[in-house]
Tab-separated table of C-alpha atoms in Angstrom:
chain	number	residue	atom	x	y	z
A	1	MET	CA	-49.374	100.611	107.142
A	2	ALA	CA	-49.996	98.525	104.042
A	3	THR	CA	-50.669	100.311	100.788
A	4	THR	CA	-54.262	99.826	99.642
A	5	VAL	CA	-55.464	99.221	96.100
A	6	GLY	CA	-56.847	102.762	96.113
A	7	HIS	CA	-53.465	104.246	97.059
A	8	ARG	CA	-51.762	102.236	94.288
A	9	LEU	CA	-54.353	103.397	91.734
A	10	ALA	CA	-53.940	107.061	92.749
A	11	ALA	CA	-50.139	106.737	92.591
A	12	LEU	CA	-50.289	105.151	89.124
A	13	ARG	CA	-52.566	107.905	87.822
A	14	ALA	CA	-50.183	110.560	89.175
A	15	GLU	CA	-47.183	108.697	87.743
A	16	HIS	CA	-48.842	108.699	84.310
A	17	ASP	CA	-49.847	112.349	84.749
A	18	LEU	CA	-53.521	111.652	83.979
A	19	THR	CA	-56.630	113.453	85.149
A	20	LEU	CA	-59.708	111.561	86.267
A	21	ALA	CA	-61.469	112.775	83.112
A	22	THR	CA	-58.703	111.471	80.814
A	23	LEU	CA	-58.504	108.136	82.640
A	24	SER	CA	-62.306	107.864	82.433
A	25	GLU	CA	-62.158	108.317	78.641
A	26	MET	CA	-59.348	105.760	78.328
A	27	THR	CA	-61.021	103.069	80.441
A	28	GLY	CA	-64.755	103.702	80.088
A	29	ILE	CA	-65.061	103.929	83.878
A	30	SER	CA	-66.889	106.986	85.239
A	31	LYS	CA	-64.905	109.737	87.009
A	32	SER	CA	-66.901	109.232	90.215
A	33	THR	CA	-66.186	105.485	90.238
A	34	LEU	CA	-62.473	106.116	89.639
A	35	SER	CA	-62.431	108.666	92.462
A	36	ARG	CA	-64.170	106.261	94.850
A	37	LEU	CA	-61.736	103.479	93.871
A	38	GLU	CA	-58.730	105.704	94.583
A	39	THR	CA	-60.112	106.702	98.002
A	40	ASP	CA	-61.047	103.102	98.905
A	41	GLN	CA	-64.743	104.008	99.037
A	42	ARG	CA	-65.548	101.509	96.278
A	43	LYS	CA	-64.572	97.867	96.277
A	44	PRO	CA	-62.311	97.072	93.293
A	45	THR	CA	-63.866	94.407	91.085
A	46	LEU	CA	-62.277	92.501	88.255
A	47	GLU	CA	-64.388	94.366	85.676
A	48	LEU	CA	-62.947	97.662	86.999
A	49	LEU	CA	-59.374	96.475	87.518
A	50	LEU	CA	-58.868	94.878	84.075
A	51	PRO	CA	-59.175	98.128	82.037
A	52	LEU	CA	-56.992	99.951	84.605
A	53	SER	CA	-54.388	97.182	84.405
A	54	ARG	CA	-54.319	97.474	80.592
A	55	THR	CA	-54.156	101.292	80.691
A	56	TYR	CA	-51.302	101.384	83.214
A	57	GLN	CA	-49.630	98.333	81.628
A	58	VAL	CA	-49.198	96.552	84.958
A	59	SER	CA	-50.289	93.078	85.999
A	60	LEU	CA	-53.348	92.572	88.166
A	61	ASP	CA	-51.045	91.187	90.876
A	62	ASP	CA	-49.095	94.465	90.913
A	63	LEU	CA	-52.293	96.487	90.847
A	64	VAL	CA	-53.743	94.790	93.922
A	65	GLY	CA	-50.430	94.197	95.704
A	66	ALA	CA	-50.662	90.403	95.661
A	67	PRO	CA	-47.944	88.669	97.692
A	68	GLU	CA	-45.114	87.007	95.821
A	69	VAL	CA	-45.386	83.253	95.457
A	70	GLY	CA	-42.470	81.374	97.003
A	71	ASP	CA	-40.451	78.605	95.470
A	72	PRO	CA	-42.751	75.545	95.294
A	73	ARG	CA	-39.919	73.006	95.031
A	74	VAL	CA	-39.407	70.586	97.885
A	75	THR	CA	-35.693	70.032	98.425
A	76	MET	CA	-34.923	67.407	100.997
A	77	LYS	CA	-31.542	65.957	101.875
A	78	PRO	CA	-30.847	62.244	101.305
A	79	ARG	CA	-30.510	60.154	104.477
A	80	GLN	CA	-28.473	57.006	105.085
A	81	LEU	CA	-30.864	54.280	106.237
A	82	ASP	CA	-30.228	50.756	107.503
A	83	HIS	CA	-28.510	48.173	105.281
A	84	GLY	CA	-26.834	50.858	103.137
A	85	ARG	CA	-30.087	52.205	101.755
A	86	VAL	CA	-30.465	55.851	100.863
A	87	GLY	CA	-33.802	57.516	101.524
A	88	ILE	CA	-34.910	60.891	100.240
A	89	PRO	CA	-38.015	62.184	102.031
A	90	LEU	CA	-40.502	63.720	99.614
A	91	THR	CA	-42.806	65.132	102.286
A	92	ARG	CA	-41.769	68.067	104.458
A	93	SER	CA	-43.476	67.093	107.668
A	94	ILE	CA	-44.259	63.897	109.436
A	95	GLY	CA	-47.915	63.177	108.907
A	96	PRO	CA	-50.203	60.227	108.451
A	97	LEU	CA	-48.651	59.431	105.062
A	98	GLN	CA	-44.985	59.748	104.223
A	99	ALA	CA	-43.462	59.652	100.751
A	100	TRP	CA	-39.870	58.555	100.113
A	101	LYS	CA	-37.650	57.863	97.159
A	102	MET	CA	-35.302	55.049	98.140
A	103	ILE	CA	-32.191	53.675	96.509
A	104	ILE	CA	-31.532	50.054	97.446
A	105	SER	CA	-28.232	48.390	96.525
A	106	ASP	CA	-27.855	45.612	99.102
A	107	PRO	CA	-28.673	42.202	97.541
A	108	GLU	CA	-29.033	40.507	100.957
A	109	LEU	CA	-32.541	39.914	102.284
A	110	HIS	CA	-32.263	40.796	105.943
A	111	GLU	CA	-34.360	39.413	108.777
A	112	PRO	CA	-37.984	40.251	108.026
A	113	ARG	CA	-39.605	42.717	110.422
A	114	ALA	CA	-43.186	43.503	111.236
A	115	HIS	CA	-44.559	46.814	112.536
A	116	GLU	CA	-47.665	48.972	112.411
A	117	GLY	CA	-48.496	50.637	109.116
A	118	TYR	CA	-49.205	50.023	105.492
A	119	GLU	CA	-46.738	50.382	102.628
A	120	TRP	CA	-47.091	50.912	98.921
A	121	PHE	CA	-44.080	51.134	96.643
A	122	TYR	CA	-43.506	51.607	92.959
A	123	VAL	CA	-40.289	50.365	91.343
A	124	LEU	CA	-38.804	53.239	89.344
A	125	SER	CA	-35.725	51.365	88.100
A	126	GLY	CA	-33.902	48.106	88.709
A	127	GLN	CA	-35.323	45.044	90.424
A	128	ILE	CA	-36.534	44.585	93.999
A	129	ARG	CA	-36.812	41.274	95.834
A	130	LEU	CA	-39.678	41.398	98.326
A	131	ARG	CA	-40.154	38.784	101.022
A	132	LEU	CA	-43.591	38.995	102.574
A	133	SER	CA	-44.268	36.371	105.258
A	134	ASP	CA	-43.323	33.112	103.504
A	135	LYS	CA	-43.631	34.425	99.908
A	136	GLU	CA	-40.918	35.999	97.815
A	137	VAL	CA	-41.403	37.985	94.592
A	138	VAL	CA	-39.195	40.019	92.274
A	139	LEU	CA	-40.623	43.342	91.132
A	140	ARG	CA	-39.274	45.141	88.091
A	141	ALA	CA	-39.502	48.761	86.942
A	142	GLY	CA	-43.140	49.811	86.641
A	143	GLU	CA	-44.472	47.237	89.112
A	144	VAL	CA	-46.172	48.033	92.416
A	145	ALA	CA	-46.342	46.271	95.767
A	146	GLU	CA	-48.840	47.063	98.509
A	147	PHE	CA	-48.899	45.309	101.888
A	148	ASP	CA	-49.804	45.464	105.547
A	149	CYS	CA	-46.571	46.029	107.491
A	150	ARG	CA	-47.812	43.807	110.327
A	151	GLN	CA	-46.780	40.915	108.065
A	152	PRO	CA	-43.055	40.154	108.418
A	153	HIS	CA	-41.363	41.691	105.388
A	154	SER	CA	-37.972	42.512	103.913
A	155	PHE	CA	-36.786	43.797	100.563
A	156	SER	CA	-33.478	44.156	98.750
A	157	SER	CA	-31.961	44.596	95.322
A	158	ALA	CA	-32.794	41.483	93.309
A	159	ASP	CA	-29.576	41.538	91.291
A	160	GLY	CA	-27.094	43.510	93.431
A	161	ARG	CA	-27.407	46.610	91.279
A	162	PRO	CA	-29.017	49.774	92.655
A	163	ALA	CA	-32.797	49.857	92.397
A	164	GLU	CA	-34.971	52.897	93.001
A	165	ILE	CA	-38.448	52.895	94.479
A	166	LEU	CA	-41.068	55.459	95.329
A	167	SER	CA	-42.508	54.484	98.719
A	168	LEU	CA	-45.677	55.694	100.438
A	169	PHE	CA	-45.978	54.622	104.042
A	170	GLY	CA	-48.886	55.113	106.428
A	171	LYS	CA	-48.011	54.606	110.097
A	172	GLN	CA	-51.633	54.268	111.127
A	173	GLY	CA	-52.411	51.556	108.602
A	174	GLU	CA	-53.838	53.760	105.855
A	175	ARG	CA	-54.124	51.986	102.559
A	176	ILE	CA	-53.069	53.630	99.365
A	177	HIS	CA	-55.456	52.859	96.533
A	178	THR	CA	-54.167	52.687	93.009
A	179	ARG	CA	-56.399	52.670	90.004
A	180	ALA	CA	-55.312	51.001	86.832
A	181	ALA	CA	-57.080	50.597	83.548
A	182	PRO	CA	-58.157	47.017	82.919
A	183	PRO	CA	-55.951	45.149	80.468
A	184	ASN	CA	-56.878	45.609	76.831
A	185	ARG	CA	-58.340	42.288	75.785
A	186	SER	CA	-58.533	41.906	72.044
């Protein structure tokens, strides 16, 4: 059986060797309200729990028995992809949008492919050569590309040195919308 807030409050009062009258004087909460809190006959509100938390010198989380928060970090293992690329998934599950950090070293533009989906990528470092249908562009750090994957496409390192990108890919053709401030025109 889980310990209730009332049980924790009663245990803390006993641990501090306080009477209901003394605790009432220390917190400004009536004896009857304290008694009803300890027997779970009164719902604990923030205005009642704050003075009790200060008196007992415990956090509100400890007072109400809040669950511990787990580690929020996402740690995914790098994967070897085609053409010597390394991909690090940044999303835990496969969903409509997937996020990847990719390291691209191969300078060779391979045969363009087309498939369902929509891709957006941001160049973190280095230079990326992107072939999209019959156009070819070089993107540098800080630049973004967004395209429909049904167009034949291929990308590689523009200079043979490793380049890093942050890639968002939607298998169902979702577009990623980026907002940028208009250029400052003096």
